[in-house]
mmCIF file with all atom_site columns, C-alpha atoms in Angstrom:
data_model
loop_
_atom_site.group_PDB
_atom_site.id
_atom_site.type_symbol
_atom_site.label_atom_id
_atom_site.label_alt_id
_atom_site.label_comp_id
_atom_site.label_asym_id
_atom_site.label_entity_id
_atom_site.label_seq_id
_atom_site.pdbx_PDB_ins_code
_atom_site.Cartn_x
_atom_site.Cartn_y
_atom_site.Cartn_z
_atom_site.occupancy
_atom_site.B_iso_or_equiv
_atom_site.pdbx_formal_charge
_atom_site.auth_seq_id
_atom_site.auth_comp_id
_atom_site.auth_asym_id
_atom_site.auth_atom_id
_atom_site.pdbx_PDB_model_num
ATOM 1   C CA . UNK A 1 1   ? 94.761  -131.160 -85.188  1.00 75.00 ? 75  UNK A CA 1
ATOM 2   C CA . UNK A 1 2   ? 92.649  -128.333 -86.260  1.00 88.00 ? 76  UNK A CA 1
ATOM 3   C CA . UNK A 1 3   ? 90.533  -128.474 -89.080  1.00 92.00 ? 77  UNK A CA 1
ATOM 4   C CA . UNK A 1 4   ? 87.099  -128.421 -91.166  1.00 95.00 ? 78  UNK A CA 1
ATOM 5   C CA . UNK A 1 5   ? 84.329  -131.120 -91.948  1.00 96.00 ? 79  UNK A CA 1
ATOM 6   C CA . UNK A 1 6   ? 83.985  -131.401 -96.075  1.00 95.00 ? 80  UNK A CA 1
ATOM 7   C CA . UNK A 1 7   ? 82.520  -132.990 -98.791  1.00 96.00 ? 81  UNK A CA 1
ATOM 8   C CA . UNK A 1 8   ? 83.995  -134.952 -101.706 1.00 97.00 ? 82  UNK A CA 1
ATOM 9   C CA . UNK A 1 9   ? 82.749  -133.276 -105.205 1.00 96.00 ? 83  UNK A CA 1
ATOM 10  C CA . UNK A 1 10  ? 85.034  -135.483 -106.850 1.00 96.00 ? 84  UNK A CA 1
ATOM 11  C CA . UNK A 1 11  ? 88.340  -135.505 -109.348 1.00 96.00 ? 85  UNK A CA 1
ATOM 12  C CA . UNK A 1 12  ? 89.730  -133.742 -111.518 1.00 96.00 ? 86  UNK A CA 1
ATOM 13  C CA . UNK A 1 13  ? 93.305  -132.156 -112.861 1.00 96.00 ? 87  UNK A CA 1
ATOM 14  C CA . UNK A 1 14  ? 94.996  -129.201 -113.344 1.00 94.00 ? 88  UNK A CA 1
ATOM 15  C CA . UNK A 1 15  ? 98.368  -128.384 -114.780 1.00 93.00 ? 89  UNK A CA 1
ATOM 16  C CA . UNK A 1 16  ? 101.292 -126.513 -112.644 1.00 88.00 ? 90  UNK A CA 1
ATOM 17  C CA . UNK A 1 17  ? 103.493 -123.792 -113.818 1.00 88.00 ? 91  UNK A CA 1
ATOM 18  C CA . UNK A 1 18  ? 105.371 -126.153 -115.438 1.00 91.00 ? 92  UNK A CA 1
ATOM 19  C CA . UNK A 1 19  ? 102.616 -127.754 -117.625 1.00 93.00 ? 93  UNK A CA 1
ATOM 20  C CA . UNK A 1 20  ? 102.465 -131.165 -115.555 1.00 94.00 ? 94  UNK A CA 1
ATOM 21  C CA . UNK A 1 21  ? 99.054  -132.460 -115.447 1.00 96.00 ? 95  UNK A CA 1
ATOM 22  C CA . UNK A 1 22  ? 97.839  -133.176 -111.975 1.00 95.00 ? 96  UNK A CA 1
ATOM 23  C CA . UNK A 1 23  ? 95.123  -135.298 -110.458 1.00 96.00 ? 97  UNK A CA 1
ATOM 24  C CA . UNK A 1 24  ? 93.410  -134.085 -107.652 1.00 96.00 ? 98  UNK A CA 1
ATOM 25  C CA . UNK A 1 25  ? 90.303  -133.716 -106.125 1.00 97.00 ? 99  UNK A CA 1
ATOM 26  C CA . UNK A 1 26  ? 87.695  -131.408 -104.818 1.00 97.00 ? 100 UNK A CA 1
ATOM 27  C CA . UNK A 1 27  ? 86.268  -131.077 -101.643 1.00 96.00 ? 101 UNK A CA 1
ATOM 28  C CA . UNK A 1 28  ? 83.680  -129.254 -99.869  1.00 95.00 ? 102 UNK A CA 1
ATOM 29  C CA . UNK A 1 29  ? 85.365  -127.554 -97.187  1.00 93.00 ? 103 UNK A CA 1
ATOM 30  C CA . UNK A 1 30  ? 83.004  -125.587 -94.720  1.00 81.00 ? 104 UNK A CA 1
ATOM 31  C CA . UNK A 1 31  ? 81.165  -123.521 -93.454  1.00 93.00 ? 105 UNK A CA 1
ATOM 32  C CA . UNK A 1 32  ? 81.179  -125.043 -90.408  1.00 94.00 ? 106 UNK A CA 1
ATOM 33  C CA . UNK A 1 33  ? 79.504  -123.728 -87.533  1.00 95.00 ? 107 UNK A CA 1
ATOM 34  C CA . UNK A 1 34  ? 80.876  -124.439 -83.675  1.00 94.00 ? 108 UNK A CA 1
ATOM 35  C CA . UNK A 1 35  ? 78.189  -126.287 -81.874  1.00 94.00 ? 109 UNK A CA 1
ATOM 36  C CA . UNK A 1 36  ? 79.951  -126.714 -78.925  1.00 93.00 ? 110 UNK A CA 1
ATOM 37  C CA . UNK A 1 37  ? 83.434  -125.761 -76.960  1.00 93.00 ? 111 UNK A CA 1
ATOM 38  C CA . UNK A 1 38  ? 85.327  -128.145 -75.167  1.00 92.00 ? 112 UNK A CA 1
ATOM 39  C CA . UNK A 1 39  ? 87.212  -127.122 -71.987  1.00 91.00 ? 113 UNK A CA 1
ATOM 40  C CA . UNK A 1 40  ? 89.425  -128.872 -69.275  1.00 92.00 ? 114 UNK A CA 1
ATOM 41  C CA . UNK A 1 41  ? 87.505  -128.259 -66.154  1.00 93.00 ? 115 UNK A CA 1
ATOM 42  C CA . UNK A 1 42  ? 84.084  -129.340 -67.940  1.00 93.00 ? 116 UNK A CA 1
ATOM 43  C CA . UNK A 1 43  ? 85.192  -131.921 -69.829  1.00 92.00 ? 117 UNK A CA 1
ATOM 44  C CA . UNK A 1 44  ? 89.053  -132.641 -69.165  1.00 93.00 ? 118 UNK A CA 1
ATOM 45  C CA . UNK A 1 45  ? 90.251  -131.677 -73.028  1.00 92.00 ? 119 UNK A CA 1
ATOM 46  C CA . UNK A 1 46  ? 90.292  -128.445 -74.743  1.00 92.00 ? 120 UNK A CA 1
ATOM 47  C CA . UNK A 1 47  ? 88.133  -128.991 -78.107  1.00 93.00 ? 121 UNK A CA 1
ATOM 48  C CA . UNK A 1 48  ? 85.834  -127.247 -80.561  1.00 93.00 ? 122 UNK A CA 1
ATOM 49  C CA . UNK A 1 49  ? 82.740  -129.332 -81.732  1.00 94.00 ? 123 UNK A CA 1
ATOM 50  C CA . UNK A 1 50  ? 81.954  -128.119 -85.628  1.00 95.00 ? 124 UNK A CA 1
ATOM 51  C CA . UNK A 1 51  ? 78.542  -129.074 -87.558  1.00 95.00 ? 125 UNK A CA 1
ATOM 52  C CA . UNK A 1 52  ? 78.327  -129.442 -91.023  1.00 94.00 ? 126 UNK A CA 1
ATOM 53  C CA . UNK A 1 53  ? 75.217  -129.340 -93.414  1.00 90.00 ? 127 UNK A CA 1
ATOM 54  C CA . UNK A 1 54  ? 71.703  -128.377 -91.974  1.00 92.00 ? 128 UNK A CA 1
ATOM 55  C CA . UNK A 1 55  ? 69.537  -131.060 -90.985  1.00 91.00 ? 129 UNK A CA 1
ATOM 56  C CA . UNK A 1 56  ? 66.144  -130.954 -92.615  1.00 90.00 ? 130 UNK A CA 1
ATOM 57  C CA . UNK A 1 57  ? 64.273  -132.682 -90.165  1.00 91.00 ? 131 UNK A CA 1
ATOM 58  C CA . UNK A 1 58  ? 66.284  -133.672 -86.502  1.00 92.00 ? 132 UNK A CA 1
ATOM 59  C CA . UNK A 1 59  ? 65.002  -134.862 -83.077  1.00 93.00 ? 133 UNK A CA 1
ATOM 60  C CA . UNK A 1 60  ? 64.240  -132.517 -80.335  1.00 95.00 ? 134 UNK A CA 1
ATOM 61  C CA . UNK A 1 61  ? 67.806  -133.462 -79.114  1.00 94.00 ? 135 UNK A CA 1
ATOM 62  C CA . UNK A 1 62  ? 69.856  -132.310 -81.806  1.00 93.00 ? 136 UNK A CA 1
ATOM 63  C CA . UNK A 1 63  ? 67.710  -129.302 -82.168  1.00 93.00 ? 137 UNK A CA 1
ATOM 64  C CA . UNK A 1 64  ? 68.559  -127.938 -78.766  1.00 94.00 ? 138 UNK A CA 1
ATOM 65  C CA . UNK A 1 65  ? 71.996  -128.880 -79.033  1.00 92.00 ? 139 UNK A CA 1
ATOM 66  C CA . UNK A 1 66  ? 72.259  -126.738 -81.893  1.00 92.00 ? 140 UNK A CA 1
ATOM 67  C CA . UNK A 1 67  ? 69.812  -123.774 -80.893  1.00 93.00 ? 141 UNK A CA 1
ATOM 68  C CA . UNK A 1 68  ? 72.880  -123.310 -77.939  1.00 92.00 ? 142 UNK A CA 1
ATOM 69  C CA . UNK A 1 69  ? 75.064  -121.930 -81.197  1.00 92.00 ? 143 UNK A CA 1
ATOM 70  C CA . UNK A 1 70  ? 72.347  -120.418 -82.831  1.00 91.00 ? 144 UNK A CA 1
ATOM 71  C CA . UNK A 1 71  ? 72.225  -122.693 -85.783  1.00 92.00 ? 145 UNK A CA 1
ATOM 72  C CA . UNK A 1 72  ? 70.324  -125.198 -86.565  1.00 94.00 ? 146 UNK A CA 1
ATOM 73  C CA . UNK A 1 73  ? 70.501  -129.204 -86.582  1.00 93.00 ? 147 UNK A CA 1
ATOM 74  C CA . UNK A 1 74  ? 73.789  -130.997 -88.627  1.00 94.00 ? 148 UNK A CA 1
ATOM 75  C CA . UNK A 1 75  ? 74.192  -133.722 -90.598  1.00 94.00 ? 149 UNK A CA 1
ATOM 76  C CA . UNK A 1 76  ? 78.234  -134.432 -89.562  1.00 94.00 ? 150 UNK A CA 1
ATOM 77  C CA . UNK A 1 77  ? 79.391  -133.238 -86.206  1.00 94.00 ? 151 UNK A CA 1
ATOM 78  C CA . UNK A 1 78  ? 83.468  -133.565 -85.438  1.00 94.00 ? 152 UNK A CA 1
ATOM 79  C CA . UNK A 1 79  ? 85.250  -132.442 -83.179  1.00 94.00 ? 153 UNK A CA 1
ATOM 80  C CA . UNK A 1 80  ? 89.017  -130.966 -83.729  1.00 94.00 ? 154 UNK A CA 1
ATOM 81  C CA . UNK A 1 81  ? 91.786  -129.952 -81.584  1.00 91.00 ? 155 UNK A CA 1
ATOM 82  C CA . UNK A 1 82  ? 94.620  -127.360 -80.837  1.00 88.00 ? 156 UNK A CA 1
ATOM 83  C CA . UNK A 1 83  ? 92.715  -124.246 -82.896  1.00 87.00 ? 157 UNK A CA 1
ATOM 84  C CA . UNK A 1 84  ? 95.493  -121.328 -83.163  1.00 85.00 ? 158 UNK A CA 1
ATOM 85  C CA . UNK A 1 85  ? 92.679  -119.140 -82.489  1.00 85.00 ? 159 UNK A CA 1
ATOM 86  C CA . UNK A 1 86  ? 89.839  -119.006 -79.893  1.00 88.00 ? 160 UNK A CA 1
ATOM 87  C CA . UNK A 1 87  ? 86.988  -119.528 -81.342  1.00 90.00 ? 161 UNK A CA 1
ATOM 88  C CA . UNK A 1 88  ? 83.307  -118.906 -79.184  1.00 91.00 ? 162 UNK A CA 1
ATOM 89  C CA . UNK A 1 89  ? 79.823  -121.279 -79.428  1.00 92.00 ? 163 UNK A CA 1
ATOM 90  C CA . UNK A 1 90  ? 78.219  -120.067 -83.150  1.00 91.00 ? 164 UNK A CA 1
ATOM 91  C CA . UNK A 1 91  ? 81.389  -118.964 -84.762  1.00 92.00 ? 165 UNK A CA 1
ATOM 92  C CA . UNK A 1 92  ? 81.732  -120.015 -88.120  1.00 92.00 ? 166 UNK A CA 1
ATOM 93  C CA . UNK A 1 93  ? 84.970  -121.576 -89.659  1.00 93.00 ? 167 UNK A CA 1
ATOM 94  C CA . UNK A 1 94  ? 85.408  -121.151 -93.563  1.00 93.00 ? 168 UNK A CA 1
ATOM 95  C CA . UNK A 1 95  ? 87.774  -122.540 -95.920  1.00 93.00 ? 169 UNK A CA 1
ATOM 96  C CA . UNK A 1 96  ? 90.446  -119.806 -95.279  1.00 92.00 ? 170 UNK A CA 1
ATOM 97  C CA . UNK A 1 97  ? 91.434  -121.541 -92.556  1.00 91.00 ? 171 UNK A CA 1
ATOM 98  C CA . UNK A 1 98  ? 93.617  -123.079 -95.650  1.00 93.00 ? 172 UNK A CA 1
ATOM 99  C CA . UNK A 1 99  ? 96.467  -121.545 -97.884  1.00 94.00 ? 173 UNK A CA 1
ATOM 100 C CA . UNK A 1 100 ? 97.455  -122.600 -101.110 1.00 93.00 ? 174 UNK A CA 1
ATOM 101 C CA . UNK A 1 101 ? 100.971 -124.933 -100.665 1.00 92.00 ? 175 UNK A CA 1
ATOM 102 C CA . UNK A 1 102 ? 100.370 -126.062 -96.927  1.00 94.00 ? 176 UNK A CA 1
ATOM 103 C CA . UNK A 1 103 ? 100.137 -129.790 -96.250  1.00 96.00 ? 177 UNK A CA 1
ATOM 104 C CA . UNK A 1 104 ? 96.819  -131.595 -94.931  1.00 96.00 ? 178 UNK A CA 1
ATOM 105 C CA . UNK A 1 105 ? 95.345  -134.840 -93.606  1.00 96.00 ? 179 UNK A CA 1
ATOM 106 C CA . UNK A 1 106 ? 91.895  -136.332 -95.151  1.00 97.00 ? 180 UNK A CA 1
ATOM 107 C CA . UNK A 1 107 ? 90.017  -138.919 -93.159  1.00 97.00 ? 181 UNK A CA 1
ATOM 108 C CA . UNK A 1 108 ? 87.110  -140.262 -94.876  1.00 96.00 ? 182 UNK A CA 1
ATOM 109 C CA . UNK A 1 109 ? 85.142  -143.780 -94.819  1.00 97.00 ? 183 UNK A CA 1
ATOM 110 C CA . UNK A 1 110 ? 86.533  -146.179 -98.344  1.00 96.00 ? 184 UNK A CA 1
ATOM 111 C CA . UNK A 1 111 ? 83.979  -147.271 -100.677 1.00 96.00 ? 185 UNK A CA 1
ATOM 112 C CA . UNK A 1 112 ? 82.197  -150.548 -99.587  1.00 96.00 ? 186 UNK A CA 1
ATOM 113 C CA . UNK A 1 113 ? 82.933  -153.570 -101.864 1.00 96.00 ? 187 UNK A CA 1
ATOM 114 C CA . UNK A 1 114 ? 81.135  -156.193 -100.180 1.00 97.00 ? 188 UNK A CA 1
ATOM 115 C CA . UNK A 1 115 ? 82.808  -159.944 -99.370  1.00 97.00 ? 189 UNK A CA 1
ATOM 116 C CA . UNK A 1 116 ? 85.255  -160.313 -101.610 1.00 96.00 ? 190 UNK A CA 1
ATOM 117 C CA . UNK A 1 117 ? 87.422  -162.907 -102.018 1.00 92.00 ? 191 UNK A CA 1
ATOM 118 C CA . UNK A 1 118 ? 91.548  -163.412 -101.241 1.00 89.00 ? 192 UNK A CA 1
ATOM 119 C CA . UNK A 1 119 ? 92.867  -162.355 -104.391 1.00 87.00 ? 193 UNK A CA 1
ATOM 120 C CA . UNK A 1 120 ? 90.995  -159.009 -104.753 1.00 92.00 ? 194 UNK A CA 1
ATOM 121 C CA . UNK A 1 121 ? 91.140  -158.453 -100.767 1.00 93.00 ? 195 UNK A CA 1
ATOM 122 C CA . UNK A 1 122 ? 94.547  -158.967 -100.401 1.00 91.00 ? 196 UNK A CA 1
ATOM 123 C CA . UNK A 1 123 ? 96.296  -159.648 -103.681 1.00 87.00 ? 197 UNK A CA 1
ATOM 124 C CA . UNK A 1 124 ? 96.849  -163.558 -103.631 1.00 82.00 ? 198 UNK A CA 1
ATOM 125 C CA . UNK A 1 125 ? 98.425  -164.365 -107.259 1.00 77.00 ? 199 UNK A CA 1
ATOM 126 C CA . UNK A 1 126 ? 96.056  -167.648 -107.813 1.00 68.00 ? 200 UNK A CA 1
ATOM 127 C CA . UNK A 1 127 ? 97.030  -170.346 -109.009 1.00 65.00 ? 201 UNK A CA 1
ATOM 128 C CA . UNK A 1 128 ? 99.715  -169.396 -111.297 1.00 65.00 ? 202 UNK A CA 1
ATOM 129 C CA . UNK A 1 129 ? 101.758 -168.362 -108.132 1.00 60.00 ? 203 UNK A CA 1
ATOM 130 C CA . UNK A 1 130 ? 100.212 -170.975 -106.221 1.00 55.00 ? 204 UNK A CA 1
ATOM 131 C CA . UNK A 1 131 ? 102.693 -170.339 -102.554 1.00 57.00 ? 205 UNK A CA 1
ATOM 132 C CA . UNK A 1 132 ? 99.380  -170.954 -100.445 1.00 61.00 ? 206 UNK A CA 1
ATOM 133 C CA . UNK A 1 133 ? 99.227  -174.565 -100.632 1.00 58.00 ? 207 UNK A CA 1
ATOM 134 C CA . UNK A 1 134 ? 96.596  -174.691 -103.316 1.00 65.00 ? 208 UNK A CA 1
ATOM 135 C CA . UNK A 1 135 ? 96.520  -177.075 -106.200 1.00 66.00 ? 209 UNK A CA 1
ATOM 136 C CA . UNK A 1 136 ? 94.037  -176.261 -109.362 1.00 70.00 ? 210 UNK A CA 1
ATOM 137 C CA . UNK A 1 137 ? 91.782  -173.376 -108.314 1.00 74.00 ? 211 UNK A CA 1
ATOM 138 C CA . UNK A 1 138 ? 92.413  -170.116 -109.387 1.00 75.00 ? 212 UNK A CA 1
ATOM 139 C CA . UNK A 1 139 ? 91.427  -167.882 -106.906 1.00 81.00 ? 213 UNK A CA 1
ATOM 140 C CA . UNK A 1 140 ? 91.501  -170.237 -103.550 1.00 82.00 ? 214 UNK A CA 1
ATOM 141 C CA . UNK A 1 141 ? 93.042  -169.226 -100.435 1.00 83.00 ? 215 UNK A CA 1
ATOM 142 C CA . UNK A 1 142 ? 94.657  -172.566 -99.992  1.00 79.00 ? 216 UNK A CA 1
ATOM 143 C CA . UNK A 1 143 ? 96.384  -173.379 -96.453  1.00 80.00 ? 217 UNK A CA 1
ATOM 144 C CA . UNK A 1 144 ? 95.124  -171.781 -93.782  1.00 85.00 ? 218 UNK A CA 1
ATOM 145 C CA . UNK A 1 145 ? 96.452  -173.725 -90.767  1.00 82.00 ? 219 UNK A CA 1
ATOM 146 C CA . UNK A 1 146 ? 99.043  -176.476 -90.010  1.00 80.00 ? 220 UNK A CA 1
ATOM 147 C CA . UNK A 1 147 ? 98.695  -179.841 -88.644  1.00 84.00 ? 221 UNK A CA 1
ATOM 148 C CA . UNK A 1 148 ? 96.988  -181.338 -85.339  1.00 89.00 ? 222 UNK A CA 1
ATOM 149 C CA . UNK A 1 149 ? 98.826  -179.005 -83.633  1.00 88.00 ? 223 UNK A CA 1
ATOM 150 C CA . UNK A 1 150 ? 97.937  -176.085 -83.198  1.00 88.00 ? 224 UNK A CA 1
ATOM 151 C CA . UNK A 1 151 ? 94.726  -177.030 -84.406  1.00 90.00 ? 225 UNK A CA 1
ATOM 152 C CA . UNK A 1 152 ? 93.282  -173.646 -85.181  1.00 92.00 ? 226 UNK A CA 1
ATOM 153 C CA . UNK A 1 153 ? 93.743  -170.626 -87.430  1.00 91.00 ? 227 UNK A CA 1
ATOM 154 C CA . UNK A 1 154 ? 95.896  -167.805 -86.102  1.00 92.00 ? 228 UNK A CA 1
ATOM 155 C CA . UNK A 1 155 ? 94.356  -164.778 -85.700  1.00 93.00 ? 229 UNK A CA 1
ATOM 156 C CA . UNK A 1 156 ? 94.949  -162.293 -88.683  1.00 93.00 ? 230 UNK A CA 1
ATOM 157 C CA . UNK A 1 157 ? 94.906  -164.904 -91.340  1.00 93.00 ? 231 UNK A CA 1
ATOM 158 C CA . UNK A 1 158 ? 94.382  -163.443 -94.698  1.00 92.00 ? 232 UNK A CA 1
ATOM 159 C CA . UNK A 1 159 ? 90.985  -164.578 -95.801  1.00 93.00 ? 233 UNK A CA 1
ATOM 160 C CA . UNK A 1 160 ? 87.982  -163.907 -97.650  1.00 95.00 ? 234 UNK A CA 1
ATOM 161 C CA . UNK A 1 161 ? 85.726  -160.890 -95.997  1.00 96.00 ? 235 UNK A CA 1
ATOM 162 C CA . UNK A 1 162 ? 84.079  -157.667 -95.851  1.00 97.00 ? 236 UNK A CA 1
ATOM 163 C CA . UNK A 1 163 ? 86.147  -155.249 -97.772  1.00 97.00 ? 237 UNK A CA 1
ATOM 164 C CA . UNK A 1 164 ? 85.991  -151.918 -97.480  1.00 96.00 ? 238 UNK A CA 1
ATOM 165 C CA . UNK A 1 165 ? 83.459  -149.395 -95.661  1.00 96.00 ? 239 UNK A CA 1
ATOM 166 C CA . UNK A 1 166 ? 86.512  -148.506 -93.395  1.00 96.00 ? 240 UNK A CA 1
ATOM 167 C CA . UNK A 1 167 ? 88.287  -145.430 -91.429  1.00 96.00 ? 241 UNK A CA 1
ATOM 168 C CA . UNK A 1 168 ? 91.098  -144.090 -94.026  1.00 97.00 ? 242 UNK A CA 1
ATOM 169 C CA . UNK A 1 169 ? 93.651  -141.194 -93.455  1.00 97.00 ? 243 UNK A CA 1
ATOM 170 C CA . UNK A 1 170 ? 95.522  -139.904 -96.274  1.00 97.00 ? 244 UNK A CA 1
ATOM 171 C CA . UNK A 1 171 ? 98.385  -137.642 -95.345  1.00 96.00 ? 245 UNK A CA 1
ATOM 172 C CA . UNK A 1 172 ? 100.327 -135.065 -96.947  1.00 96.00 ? 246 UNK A CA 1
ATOM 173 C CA . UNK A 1 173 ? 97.907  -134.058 -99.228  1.00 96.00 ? 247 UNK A CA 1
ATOM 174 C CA . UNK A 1 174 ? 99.642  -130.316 -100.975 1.00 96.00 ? 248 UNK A CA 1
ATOM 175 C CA . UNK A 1 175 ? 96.432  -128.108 -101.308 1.00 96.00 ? 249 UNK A CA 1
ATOM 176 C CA . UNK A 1 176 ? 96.981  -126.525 -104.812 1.00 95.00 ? 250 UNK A CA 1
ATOM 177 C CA . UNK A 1 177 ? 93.568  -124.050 -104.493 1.00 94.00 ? 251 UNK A CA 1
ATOM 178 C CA . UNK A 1 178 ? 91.753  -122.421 -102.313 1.00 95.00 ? 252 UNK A CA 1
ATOM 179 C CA . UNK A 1 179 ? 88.410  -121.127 -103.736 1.00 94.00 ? 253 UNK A CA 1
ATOM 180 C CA . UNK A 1 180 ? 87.055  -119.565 -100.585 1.00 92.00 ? 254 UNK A CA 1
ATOM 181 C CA . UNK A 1 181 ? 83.674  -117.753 -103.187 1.00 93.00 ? 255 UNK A CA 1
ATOM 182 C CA . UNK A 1 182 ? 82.748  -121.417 -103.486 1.00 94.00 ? 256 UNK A CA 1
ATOM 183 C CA . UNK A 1 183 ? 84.142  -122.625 -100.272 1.00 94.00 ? 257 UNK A CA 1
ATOM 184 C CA . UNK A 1 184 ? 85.793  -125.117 -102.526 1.00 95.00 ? 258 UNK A CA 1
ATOM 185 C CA . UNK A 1 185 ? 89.360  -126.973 -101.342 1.00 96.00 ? 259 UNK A CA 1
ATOM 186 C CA . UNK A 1 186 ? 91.748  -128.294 -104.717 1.00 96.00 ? 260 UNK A CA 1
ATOM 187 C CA . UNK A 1 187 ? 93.672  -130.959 -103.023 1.00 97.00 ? 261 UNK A CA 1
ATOM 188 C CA . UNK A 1 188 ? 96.834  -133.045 -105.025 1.00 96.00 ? 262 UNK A CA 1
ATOM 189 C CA . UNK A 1 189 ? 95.903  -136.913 -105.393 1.00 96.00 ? 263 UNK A CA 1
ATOM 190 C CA . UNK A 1 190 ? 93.023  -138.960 -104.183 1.00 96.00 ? 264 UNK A CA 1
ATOM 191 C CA . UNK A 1 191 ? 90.771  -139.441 -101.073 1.00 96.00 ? 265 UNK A CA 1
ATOM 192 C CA . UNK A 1 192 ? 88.722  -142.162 -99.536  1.00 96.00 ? 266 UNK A CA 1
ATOM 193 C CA . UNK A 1 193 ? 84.971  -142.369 -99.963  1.00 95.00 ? 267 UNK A CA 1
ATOM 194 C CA . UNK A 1 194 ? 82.437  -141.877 -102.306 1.00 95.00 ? 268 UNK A CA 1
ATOM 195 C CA . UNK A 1 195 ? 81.184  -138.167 -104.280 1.00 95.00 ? 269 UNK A CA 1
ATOM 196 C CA . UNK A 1 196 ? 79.391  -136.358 -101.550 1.00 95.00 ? 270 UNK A CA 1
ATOM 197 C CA . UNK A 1 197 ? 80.744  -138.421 -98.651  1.00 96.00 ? 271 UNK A CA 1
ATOM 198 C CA . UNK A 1 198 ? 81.631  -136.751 -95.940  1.00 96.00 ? 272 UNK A CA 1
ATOM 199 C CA . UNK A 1 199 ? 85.620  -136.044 -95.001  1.00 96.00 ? 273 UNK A CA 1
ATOM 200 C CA . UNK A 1 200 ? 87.439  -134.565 -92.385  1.00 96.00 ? 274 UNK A CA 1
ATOM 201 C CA . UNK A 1 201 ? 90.310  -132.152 -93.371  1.00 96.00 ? 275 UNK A CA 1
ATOM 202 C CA . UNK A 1 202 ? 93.162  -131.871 -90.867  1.00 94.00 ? 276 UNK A CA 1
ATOM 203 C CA . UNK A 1 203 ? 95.994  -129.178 -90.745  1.00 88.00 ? 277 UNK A CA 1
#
């Protein structure tokens, strides 16, 4: 899908025409700068390569990667697919790309929240809906196997872990603004990540 690298300002809400109060949240969208162009006899897929936010200091690499476009160094690099237009190495993409009404995908990396245990990972009711096997502790996992046979725990057993820090897409997100002074993108709802993460925004 085509698209633009952004970053989450945060949330907010606006009202509608009809005085409805809506959450949503504002994002970053753009400039982003093509660093490189995918084609199918180089590389076997057609593709543009966009950069996002300049690099203060980069390694010699990344610096002559991005002297190619005629930009400098980027923090994010994506790359997006099936561009209506055709777009050359050091053309820059802005948040008009957008219109107010049109439907988008976010992809962004969820807040971190550490090891957590089964009831906050996956919703276990403790012991007061104790259906795991459990007797008097409140926030056990209980049973997590059955007898001498099979003698082992099945894979994808809900258990305690890292929660979190993980690739999310949120779809069908309605863009209600375009501020393309600001380069700013008013999207309805929420998106993964933290305020000034880095997200992906697919048509």
């Amino acid at each position: 899908m085509s698209g633009l690298i952004g970053r989450k300002i945060g949330m907010t809400s606006i009202f509608d025409e009809n005085g409805k109060n809506i959450p949503c949240t504002v994002i970053e969208a753009g400039p982003c700068v093509v660093t490189q162009v995918r084609t199918k006899e180089v590389d076997g897929y057609e593709a543009l390569q966009l950069g996002f936010d300049d690099k203060k200091t980069a390694t010699k690499a990344a610096e002559g990667h991005a002297k190619k476009a005629g930009t400098v160094a980027k923090r994010k690099v994506a790359e997006f697919k099936y561009f209506e237009e055709d777009y050359k190495l050091g053309d820059t993409l802005t948040v008009d790309l957008f219109t107010e009404g049109e439907y988008v995908d976010v992809v962004g990396t969820s807040k971190g929240k550490g090891f957590q245990g089964v009831v906050k990972r996956h919703g276990f009711g403790g012991v007061g809906q104790s259906t795991h096997g459990q007797h008097n502790r409140l926030r056990a996992p209980g049973s997590i196997g059955a007898a001498s046979y099979p003698a082992r725990v099945f894979k994808g057993m809900r258990m305690a872990g890292q929660m979190g820090n993980e690739r999310v897409k949120v779809e069908n997100l309605r863009v209600l603004k375009v501020v393309a002074e600001k380069n700013l993108l008013v999207v309805k709802g929420a998106i993964p990540g933290h305020k000034n993460s880095y997200v992906m925004i697919e048509k």
